[in-house]
Coordinates of C-alpha atoms and ligand atoms in Angstrom, one line a residue:
X1 CA -15.9 41.2 -8.4
X2 CA -13.4 41.8 -6.4
X3 CA -10.9 39.8 -4.9
X4 CA -11.4 40.2 -1.9
X5 CA -14.8 39.2 -3.0
X6 CA -13.9 35.7 -4.8
X7 CA -11.8 34.8 -1.4
X8 CA -14.5 34.9 0.7
X9 CA -17.3 32.4 -1.6
X10 CA -14.0 30.6 -2.5
X11 CA -13.7 30.0 1.8
X12 CA -17.3 29.7 2.4
X13 CA -17.4 27.0 -0.2
X14 CA -15.0 25.4 1.3
X15 CA -16.2 25.5 4.5
X16 CA -19.3 23.1 2.6
X17 CA -18.1 20.9 1.0
X18 CA -15.6 19.9 4.7
X19 CA -18.9 20.2 6.3
X20 CA -20.3 17.7 3.2
X21 CA -17.1 14.9 4.2
X22 CA -17.3 15.4 7.7
X23 CA -21.4 14.4 7.4
X24 CA -19.9 11.2 4.7
X25 CA -17.2 10.3 6.9
X26 CA -19.8 10.2 9.7
X27 CA -22.4 8.4 8.6
X28 CA -20.4 5.5 6.9
X29 CA -18.4 5.2 10.7
X30 CA -21.7 4.6 12.2
X31 CA -22.5 2.5 9.0
X32 CA -19.1 0.5 10.4
X33 CA -19.5 0.3 13.9
X34 CA -23.3 -0.5 13.0
X35 CA -22.1 -3.2 10.9
X36 CA -19.3 -4.5 13.2
X37 CA -21.9 -4.3 16.4
X38 CA -23.7 -7.0 14.6
X39 CA -20.4 -8.3 13.4
X40 CA -19.2 -8.6 16.9
X41 CA -23.2 -9.3 18.2
X42 CA -23.0 -12.7 15.8
X43 CA -19.7 -14.2 17.6
X44 CA -21.4 -13.9 20.9
X45 CA -24.5 -15.3 19.9
X46 CA -25.6 -19.0 20.3
X47 CA -24.4 -21.1 18.0
X48 CA -21.6 -18.8 16.7
X49 CA -19.9 -18.5 19.8
X50 CA -16.8 -20.7 18.5
X51 CA -16.3 -18.2 16.0
X52 CA -12.9 -16.6 15.3
X53 CA -12.2 -13.1 14.3
X54 CA -9.3 -12.5 11.9
X55 CA -7.5 -9.2 12.1
X56 CA -5.2 -8.1 9.7
X57 CA -2.7 -5.1 9.7
X58 CA -1.4 -5.0 6.7
X59 CA 0.3 -2.5 3.8
X60 CA 2.0 -4.4 1.2
X61 CA -1.0 -7.9 1.1
X62 CA 1.6 -10.3 2.9
X63 CA 0.0 -10.1 6.4
X64 CA -3.0 -10.4 4.4
X65 CA -3.0 -12.8 2.3
X66 CA -1.1 -15.0 5.9
X67 CA -5.4 -13.8 7.5
X68 CA -7.1 -15.8 4.4
X69 CA -4.8 -19.0 5.1
X70 CA -4.7 -18.5 8.5
X71 CA -8.5 -18.2 8.2
X72 CA -8.8 -21.0 6.5
X73 CA -6.3 -23.7 8.6
X74 CA -9.5 -22.4 11.4
X75 CA -11.7 -23.9 9.0
X76 CA -10.7 -26.9 8.5
X77 CA -9.7 -27.6 12.0
X78 CA -13.6 -26.9 12.4
X79 CA -13.4 -23.5 13.4
X80 CA -15.6 -20.5 11.8
X81 CA -14.1 -17.3 11.8
X82 CA -14.8 -13.9 10.3
X83 CA -12.1 -12.0 8.4
X84 CA -11.4 -7.8 9.0
X85 CA -8.7 -5.3 8.5
X86 CA -7.4 -3.5 11.8
X87 CA -8.4 -0.3 11.0
X88 CA -12.3 -1.9 11.1
X89 CA -12.2 -3.3 14.4
X90 CA -13.0 -1.2 17.6
X91 CA -12.9 -2.0 21.3
X92 CA -16.1 -3.5 21.7
X93 CA -15.4 -6.3 18.3
X94 CA -11.8 -7.5 20.1
X95 CA -14.2 -7.3 23.7
X96 CA -17.4 -9.6 21.9
X97 CA -15.4 -11.4 19.5
X98 CA -14.3 -14.3 22.0
X99 CA -11.1 -15.2 21.0
X100 CA -8.7 -13.6 18.1
X101 CA -6.3 -14.0 15.7
X102 CA -4.1 -11.1 14.8
X103 CA -1.4 -11.1 11.9
X104 CA 0.7 -7.5 11.8
X105 CA 3.7 -6.6 10.2
X106 CA 5.8 -3.4 10.3
X107 CA 6.2 -0.7 8.8
X108 CA 8.2 3.6 8.5
X109 CA 10.0 3.2 12.2
X110 CA 8.7 0.8 13.4
X111 CA 5.1 2.0 12.7
X112 CA 1.9 0.6 12.3
X113 CA 1.1 -0.4 8.0
X114 CA -1.3 1.9 6.6
X115 CA -3.7 -1.0 7.4
X116 CA -3.4 -1.0 11.2
X117 CA -2.8 3.7 10.9
X118 CA -6.6 4.5 12.4
X119 CA -6.7 1.4 15.2
X120 CA -3.6 1.5 15.9
X121 CA -4.8 5.9 16.7
X122 CA -7.9 5.7 18.1
X123 CA -8.3 1.9 19.6
X124 CA -4.9 1.5 21.2
X125 CA -4.2 5.3 21.1
X126 CA -7.8 5.1 23.4
X127 CA -9.0 5.0 26.5
X128 CA -9.8 0.9 25.8
X129 CA -12.3 -0.5 28.4
X130 CA -10.8 -4.4 30.3
X131 CA -10.6 -6.3 27.1
X132 CA -10.3 -9.6 29.1
X133 CA -13.4 -11.2 27.9
X134 CA -11.0 -11.8 24.7
X135 CA -8.2 -14.8 23.7
X136 CA -5.8 -13.7 20.4
X137 CA -2.4 -14.8 19.4
X138 CA -0.2 -12.9 17.5
X139 CA 1.8 -13.2 13.9
X140 CA 4.1 -10.6 13.9
X141 CA 5.9 -10.5 10.3
X142 CA 8.9 -8.2 9.8
X143 CA 12.5 -7.7 8.8
X144 CA 15.9 -8.2 11.3
X145 CA 17.5 -5.7 8.6
X146 CA 15.6 -2.8 9.8
X147 CA 15.7 -1.6 13.7
X148 CA 12.6 -1.9 14.6
X149 CA 12.0 -5.4 13.7
X150 CA 8.4 -6.5 13.9
X151 CA 7.6 -3.3 16.4
X152 CA 4.0 -3.2 15.7
X153 CA 3.4 -6.8 16.6
X154 CA 5.1 -6.8 19.9
X155 CA 3.5 -3.2 20.4
X156 CA -0.2 -4.8 19.0
X157 CA 1.0 -8.1 21.3
X158 CA 1.7 -6.1 24.6
X159 CA -1.6 -3.7 24.4
X160 CA -3.6 -6.7 24.5
X161 CA -2.2 -8.0 27.1
X162 CA -2.0 -4.9 29.4
X163 CA -5.6 -4.8 28.9
X164 CA -6.3 -7.9 29.7
X165 CA -6.8 -9.9 27.1
X166 CA -5.0 -13.3 27.4
X167 CA -2.9 -14.8 25.6
X168 CA -4.0 -18.4 23.1
X169 CA 0.2 -18.7 22.7
X170 CA 3.4 -17.2 23.3
X171 CA 4.1 -14.1 20.2
X172 CA 4.8 -15.4 16.5
X173 CA 7.5 -12.5 14.9
X174 CA 8.7 -14.2 11.3
X175 CA 11.8 -12.3 10.4
X176 CA 11.1 -12.5 6.2
X177 CA 8.9 -15.0 5.4
X178 CA 10.7 -17.3 7.2
X179 CA 9.2 -20.7 6.0
X180 CA 9.7 -22.6 10.3
X181 CA 7.7 -19.4 12.2
X182 CA 5.1 -19.4 9.4
X183 CA 4.9 -23.2 10.2
X184 CA 4.7 -22.9 13.8
X185 CA 1.5 -20.2 13.6
X186 CA 0.1 -23.2 10.8
X187 CA 0.4 -26.3 13.5
X188 CA -1.4 -23.8 16.1
X189 CA -3.8 -22.5 14.0
X190 CA -4.5 -26.1 12.3
X191 CA -4.1 -28.1 15.9
X192 CA -2.0 -30.1 13.9
X193 CA 1.5 -30.0 13.1
X194 CA 1.4 -29.3 9.5
X195 CA 4.3 -28.2 6.8
X196 CA 4.4 -25.1 5.5
X197 CA 1.8 -23.5 3.6
X198 CA 2.5 -22.0 -0.5
X199 CA -1.3 -21.6 -1.2
X200 CA -1.8 -17.8 -1.6
X201 CA -4.1 -15.2 -3.1
X202 CA -1.0 -14.2 -5.7
X203 CA -1.3 -16.0 -9.4
X204 CA 0.5 -19.4 -9.7
X205 CA 4.6 -18.4 -10.4
X206 CA 3.7 -17.3 -14.9
X207 CA 6.7 -17.3 -17.5
X208 CA 7.0 -14.2 -18.7
X209 CA 9.2 -13.1 -21.6
X210 CA 11.8 -10.1 -21.8
X211 CA 10.6 -7.8 -25.1
X212 CA 11.9 -4.4 -24.3
X213 CA 14.3 -2.5 -22.2
X214 CA 14.3 1.4 -23.2
X215 CA 16.1 3.6 -20.2
X216 CA 14.2 6.5 -19.5
X217 CA 16.9 9.0 -17.7
X218 CA 20.2 8.8 -19.5
X219 CA 22.6 11.7 -18.1
X220 CA 20.1 10.9 -14.3
X221 CA 22.6 11.9 -11.4
X222 CA 20.4 9.2 -10.1
X223 CA 20.8 5.4 -10.6
X224 CA 19.8 4.5 -14.3
X225 CA 15.4 3.7 -14.5
X226 CA 14.7 1.1 -17.0
X227 CA 11.2 0.7 -18.5
X228 CA 9.9 -3.5 -18.9
X229 CA 7.6 -5.1 -20.9
X230 CA 7.2 -8.6 -20.8
X231 CA 4.5 -10.9 -22.1
X232 CA 3.0 -14.0 -21.3
X233 CA 5.6 -16.6 -22.8
X234 CA 3.0 -19.1 -22.7
X235 CA 0.8 -17.2 -24.5
X236 CA -1.8 -17.6 -21.2
X237 CA -3.9 -14.6 -20.7
X238 CA -2.8 -12.6 -17.7
X239 CA -5.1 -10.4 -15.2
X240 CA -4.6 -7.8 -13.0
X241 CA -5.5 -4.6 -11.5
X242 CA -4.3 -1.1 -12.0
X243 CA -1.8 -0.9 -8.2
X244 CA -1.1 -4.0 -7.8
X245 CA 2.1 -5.6 -7.4
X246 CA 3.7 -8.8 -9.3
X247 CA 7.3 -10.9 -7.6
X248 CA 10.7 -12.0 -8.9
X249 CA 11.7 -15.1 -6.4
X250 CA 15.7 -15.7 -7.3
X251 CA 16.9 -18.8 -7.5
X252 CA 20.3 -17.4 -5.0
X253 CA 18.1 -15.8 -3.3
X254 CA 14.7 -18.1 -3.1
X255 CA 13.1 -16.4 1.1
X256 CA 13.5 -13.0 -0.2
X257 CA 10.8 -12.5 -3.4
X258 CA 11.4 -8.9 -4.9
X259 CA 7.9 -7.1 -5.4
X260 CA 7.8 -4.2 -8.3
X261 CA 5.0 -2.0 -9.0
X262 CA 3.7 -3.0 -12.8
X263 CA 3.0 1.0 -14.6
X264 CA 0.4 -0.9 -17.3
X265 CA -3.2 -2.6 -17.8
X266 CA -4.1 -4.9 -18.4
X267 CA -5.5 -3.9 -21.7
X268 CA -2.5 -3.3 -22.6
X269 CA -1.2 -6.5 -23.0
X270 CA 2.2 -5.9 -21.7
X271 CA 3.5 -6.1 -17.9
X272 CA 5.1 -2.6 -18.0
X273 CA 6.9 -2.3 -14.7
X274 CA 9.7 0.9 -15.0
X275 CA 12.6 -0.2 -12.3
X276 CA 16.4 1.0 -10.9
X277 CA 19.3 -0.1 -11.3
X278 CA 20.5 -1.1 -8.0
X279 CA 23.8 -1.0 -7.0
X280 CA 25.6 -1.8 -4.5
X281 CA 29.3 0.2 -2.5
X282 CA 30.9 -2.4 -4.2
X283 CA 29.8 -1.7 -7.5
X284 CA 27.8 -4.9 -8.6
X285 CA 24.7 -5.1 -9.6
X286 CA 21.6 -5.5 -7.0
X287 CA 20.1 -9.2 -7.5
X288 CA 16.6 -8.5 -8.6
X289 CA 17.2 -5.0 -10.5
X290 CA 20.6 -6.5 -11.8
X291 CA 18.5 -8.9 -13.9
X292 CA 16.1 -7.4 -14.8
X293 CA 17.7 -3.9 -15.9
X294 CA 21.2 -5.8 -17.6
X295 CA 22.4 -9.6 -18.1
X296 CA 18.2 -11.0 -18.7
X297 CA 18.6 -11.0 -22.6
X298 CA 15.8 -9.1 -24.5
X299 CA 14.0 -12.6 -26.1
X300 CA 14.6 -14.4 -22.6
X301 CA 12.5 -15.4 -19.6
X302 CA 11.7 -14.6 -15.8
X303 CA 9.3 -15.5 -13.6
X304 CA 7.3 -13.6 -11.8
X305 CA 3.7 -13.7 -9.9
X306 CA 1.2 -11.0 -10.0
X307 CA 0.3 -9.9 -6.0
X308 CA -3.6 -8.5 -6.1
X309 CA -2.0 -5.2 -4.1
X310 CA -6.5 -4.6 -2.7
X311 CA -4.5 -0.9 -0.9
X312 CA -3.5 0.4 -4.0
X313 CA -6.3 -1.0 -6.2
X314 CA -9.0 1.8 -7.1
X315 CA -11.5 -0.4 -5.2
X316 CA -14.3 2.3 -4.3
X317 CA -12.2 5.3 -5.2
X318 CA -12.7 4.6 -8.6
X319 CA -15.6 7.7 -9.5
X320 CA -13.5 9.7 -7.2
X321 CA -11.3 12.5 -8.4
X322 CA -7.4 11.3 -7.8
X323 CA -4.7 13.3 -6.5
X324 CA -1.6 11.0 -7.1
X325 CA 1.5 11.6 -5.7
X326 CA 4.8 9.7 -6.4
X327 CA 8.4 10.1 -7.0
X328 CA 10.8 8.0 -9.0
X329 CA 9.8 4.5 -10.0
X330 CA 7.0 5.0 -8.3
X331 CA 5.7 6.8 -11.8
X332 CA 5.2 3.3 -12.0
X333 CA 2.0 2.5 -9.8
X334 CA 0.9 6.4 -10.8
X335 CA 1.0 5.0 -14.4
X336 CA -1.1 2.1 -14.3
X337 CA -4.1 3.8 -12.3
X338 CA -3.5 6.4 -14.9
X339 CA -4.1 3.6 -18.1
X340 CA -6.9 2.7 -16.1
X341 CA -8.4 6.0 -15.6
X342 CA -7.6 7.0 -19.5
X343 CA -9.4 3.6 -20.7
X344 CA -12.3 4.6 -18.5
X345 CA -12.7 8.5 -19.8
X346 CA -12.5 9.3 -16.0
X347 CA -10.3 13.0 -16.0
X348 CA -10.1 14.7 -13.0
X349 CA -6.9 13.7 -11.5
X350 CA -4.0 15.6 -10.4
X351 CA 0.1 14.1 -10.7
X352 CA 2.5 15.5 -7.8
X353 CA 5.5 14.0 -9.0
X354 CA 8.7 14.9 -8.4
X355 CA 12.6 13.8 -9.7
X356 CA 16.3 15.1 -9.6
X357 CA 16.7 17.3 -12.8
X358 CA 13.6 18.5 -15.3
X359 CA 16.3 17.3 -18.8
X360 CA 17.0 14.3 -17.2
X361 CA 14.0 13.0 -15.5
X362 CA 10.9 14.2 -16.7
X363 CA 10.1 10.9 -17.1
X364 CA 7.0 9.6 -19.3
X365 CA 7.1 12.8 -20.5
X366 CA 5.4 11.9 -23.6
X367 CA 1.8 10.3 -22.1
X368 CA 1.8 12.9 -19.7
X369 CA 1.8 15.5 -22.0
X370 CA -0.5 13.9 -24.1
X371 CA -2.5 12.8 -20.9
X372 CA -3.1 16.7 -20.1
X373 CA -4.0 17.4 -23.9
X374 CA -7.0 14.7 -23.7
X375 CA -7.1 16.1 -20.4
X376 CA -6.8 12.9 -18.0
X377 CA -4.7 15.1 -16.4
X378 CA -6.6 18.0 -15.3
X379 CA -3.3 18.9 -13.6
X380 CA 0.2 18.2 -13.4
X381 CA 3.3 19.3 -11.3
X382 CA 6.3 18.0 -11.9
X383 CA 9.2 18.8 -8.7
X384 CA 12.2 18.8 -10.2
X385 CA 14.6 18.7 -6.8
X386 CA 17.2 20.0 -8.5
X387 CA 16.6 22.4 -10.5
X388 CA 16.2 25.6 -8.8
X389 CA 19.1 27.4 -5.8
X390 CA 16.4 25.3 -2.6
X391 CA 15.5 22.3 -3.1
X392 CA 12.4 21.4 -3.8
X393 CA 9.8 17.8 -2.5
X394 CA 6.3 17.3 -3.7
X395 CA 5.5 17.8 -0.2
X396 CA 6.9 21.6 -0.9
X397 CA 4.5 21.9 -3.9
X398 CA 1.4 19.9 -1.6
X399 CA 1.7 22.9 0.9
X400 CA 1.8 25.9 -1.6
X401 CA -0.7 23.8 -3.5
X402 CA -2.9 23.8 0.3
X403 CA -6.1 24.8 -1.2
X404 CA -6.3 22.9 -3.9
X405 CA -5.6 20.3 -2.1
X406 CA -8.9 21.2 0.4
X407 CA -10.5 21.6 -2.3
X408 CA -9.5 18.5 -4.0
X409 CA -10.7 16.9 -1.0
X410 CA -13.6 17.9 0.0
X411 CA -14.5 17.4 -3.1
X412 CA -14.9 13.7 -2.6
X413 CA -11.3 12.9 -3.7
X414 CA -9.1 10.1 -3.1
X415 CA -5.3 10.7 -2.1
X416 CA -2.6 7.9 -3.3
X417 CA 1.1 7.5 -3.5
X418 CA 3.6 5.4 -5.3
X419 CA 7.5 5.7 -4.5
X420 CA 10.5 6.0 -1.2
X421 CA 8.7 5.5 1.8
X422 CA 12.0 7.5 3.3
X423 CA 11.8 11.2 2.8
X424 CA 8.7 11.1 0.2
X425 CA 5.9 9.2 2.0
X426 CA 7.0 10.2 5.2
X427 CA 7.4 13.6 3.6
X428 CA 3.9 13.7 1.6
X429 CA 2.4 12.2 4.9
X430 CA 2.9 15.1 7.2
X431 CA 2.8 17.8 4.2
X432 CA -1.1 16.3 3.7
X433 CA -1.5 16.4 7.8
X434 CA -0.2 19.7 8.1
X435 CA -3.2 20.6 5.2
X436 CA -6.1 18.4 6.3
X437 CA -5.5 18.0 9.4
X438 CA -4.9 14.5 11.6
X439 CA -8.6 14.0 12.5
X440 CA -9.4 14.5 8.1
X441 CA -6.5 12.3 7.6
X442 CA -7.5 9.7 9.7
X443 CA -10.7 9.4 8.3
X444 CA -9.5 9.5 4.6
X445 CA -7.3 6.3 6.0
X446 CA -10.7 5.0 7.8
X447 CA -12.9 5.3 4.0
X448 CA -9.7 3.8 1.7
X449 CA -9.5 7.2 0.7
X450 CA -5.4 7.6 0.9
X451 CA -3.1 4.8 0.0
X452 CA -0.2 3.5 0.2
X453 CA 2.8 1.8 -1.8
X454 CA 5.4 3.2 -0.9
X455 CA 8.9 1.2 -0.4
Ligands
FAD501 C1 5.5 -3.0 -2.4 C2 7.1 -2.5 -3.4 C3 7.2 -1.8 -4.3 C4 8.0 -2.1 -5.2 N1 7.8 -1.3 -7.3 C5 9.9 -1.2 -7.4 C6 9.4 -0.5 -8.5 O1 8.2 0.0 -8.8 N2 11.2 0.0 -9.5 C7 11.3 0.2 -8.4 O2 12.3 -0.2 -9.1 N3 11.7 -0.9 -7.7 C8 10.6 -1.3 -6.6 N4 10.8 -1.6 -5.0 C9 11.7 -1.8 -4.7 C10 12.5 -3.4 -5.6 O3 11.9 -4.6 -5.3 C11 13.7 -3.8 -5.2 O4 13.9 -3.3 -3.3 C12 14.5 -3.4 -5.6 O5 14.8 -3.0 -6.8 C13 16.6 -3.7 -5.1 O6 16.2 -4.7 -5.3 P1 18.1 -6.0 -5.7 O7 16.6 -7.6 -5.6 O8 17.6 -4.8 -7.2 O9 18.8 -5.0 -4.8 P2 19.8 -6.2 -3.5 O10 20.2 -6.9 -4.4 O11 18.7 -7.1 -2.5 O12 20.5 -5.3 -2.9 C14 19.0 -3.9 -1.9 C15 20.2 -3.3 -0.8 O13 20.5 -4.6 -0.2 C16 21.7 -4.4 0.3 N5 23.0 -5.8 -0.9 C17 22.5 -6.2 -0.7 N6 23.3 -6.4 -1.2 C18 24.6 -6.9 -0.9 C19 25.8 -5.8 -1.2 N7 26.6 -7.4 -1.5 N8 26.9 -5.1 -1.0 C20 26.2 -4.2 0.0 N9 25.0 -4.4 -0.3 C21 24.4 -5.4 0.3 C22 22.0 -3.0 -0.5 O14 21.6 -1.6 1.2 C23 21.1 -3.2 -1.6 O15 21.3 -1.1 -2.1 C24 9.1 -2.3 -5.1 C25 9.1 -2.7 -3.5 C26 8.2 -2.7 -3.0 C27 7.8 -3.2 -1.3
FMN502 C1 9.5 0.2 3.6 C2 9.6 -0.8 4.2 C3 9.7 -0.7 5.6 C4 9.3 -1.5 7.0 N1 9.6 -1.5 7.7 C5 9.9 -2.3 8.6 C6 10.5 -2.4 10.3 O1 10.7 -0.9 10.8 N2 10.6 -3.4 10.7 C7 10.3 -4.5 10.9 O2 9.8 -5.4 11.8 N3 9.5 -5.0 8.9 C8 9.8 -4.1 8.4 N4 9.6 -4.3 7.2 C9 8.8 -5.9 6.6 C10 7.5 -5.6 7.0 O3 7.2 -5.8 7.6 C11 7.4 -7.5 6.5 O4 8.1 -7.3 4.7 C12 6.2 -7.9 6.1 O5 6.3 -9.1 5.8 C13 5.5 -7.0 4.7 O6 3.8 -7.4 5.4 P1 2.5 -6.7 4.3 O7 3.0 -7.1 3.3 O8 1.3 -7.7 5.3 O9 1.9 -4.6 5.1 C14 9.3 -3.2 5.9 C15 9.7 -3.7 5.0 C16 9.2 -2.4 3.9 C17 9.0 -2.0 2.5

């Protein structure tokens, strides 16, 4: 058959598949709305009139963790509650809730985290009815090192207030996990003077023994990246899912745990990381990355907490094709997913990975090659920005491959992005919006088919 005929058939199939995607998204949204309406009706009715909604806007899980604690504190004082990601709520849910507690983090340049992007765009950006029936409180999570401190929590609070909702208390802003502010929130929720809570849906701290450290990018123009392997020092079994992270807390900086994407699966028997050695302008090493990549001797132990990263797990996408996009140490989170996929014999995986030079920065080359040979990776695009005159990044490759991106999405694929927020994740997001359109991106986020672990 001639080229135009093939193109016409291809285009027809893309349109059909796209129509199927829209239909499936429509039905899911309908179901979600129905669920929300039922929940709201339950909240509004009879003996559940005292029930509160706890809504979280979270990227990496802190806000979600605090939402669970908030629900427990409310429960302890006799207020039943229902937990919900902000993206699952609409104006009607809020109007009928009566009472709501919002826990919201901030990302990017003062933006909503992914778990609230749909809400921010559609509900806060839409024409919303009066919310004067709602009483609410906002806990805003942020970090003063960023220019737009707690910007999304503030915007949410101001929007609720502008829509007529009544504040139960003034907004509480938490700088970098500040214990005093968290205790104030706990006191508000529990109605008492409770001290800050330690319990969280992260695992208990556990000692891990460093058994291997390998430099992966010798001669690189970028900072050195090491693969680290740890085994449980106390012999106990550890559990995590691909996509999860582990936190290490330093004695020198107890208020700011450092987070690392786990690059292996539990079946490997080792917790592995890909860590870039950070060097400060004064020549000293990054506090945590310096310990992990340099000063911690092989055979010594470090204490980690494993943190379920629900927003980046495979979850409901386990049986879908996956487009995995990342750069640098972002390969860690993608690698754990690829190992999980290989272990389950799932083949439809497309890796789009960016670094500087193929000669030094082709991380995990052998493992990627073996996945290609074994069919785990159906397509691989390695994008080396400095190997040609013009700088080329993963987002450019996505734009070049826009037809395949659309086809994969039409056939049900989910997108996972791991690595740098600045440059990579924002560039990828813009490219995907250009290829798929803002509406489809919104549907993908709402259906948890667009997931990011970016930092
Ligand atoms: C969800 C998530 C997942 C992550 N996954 C990974 C991963 O898989 N691999 C990875 O390598 N990283 C990952 N990170 C980043 C990691 O958590 C750390 O932020 C990173 O390793 C730097 O920490 P550090 O303690 O070494 O650096 P720090 O010592 O905290 O320094 C970091 C920055 O602070 C400033 N700074 C601190 N002290 C000084 C000083 N004395 N002089 C000048 N400037 C200073 C500088 O701007 C410096 O660049 C992840 C982060 C998140 C949020
Ligand atoms: C890449 C990145 C960007 C961030 N941007 C901001 C910001 O602009 N303003 C702010 O106050 N906090 C910012 N933060 C801090 C987060 O809001 C804070 O760590 C919060 O506890 C994260 O909660 P979560 O795990 O629920 O997403 C940022 C954090 C990261 C890792």
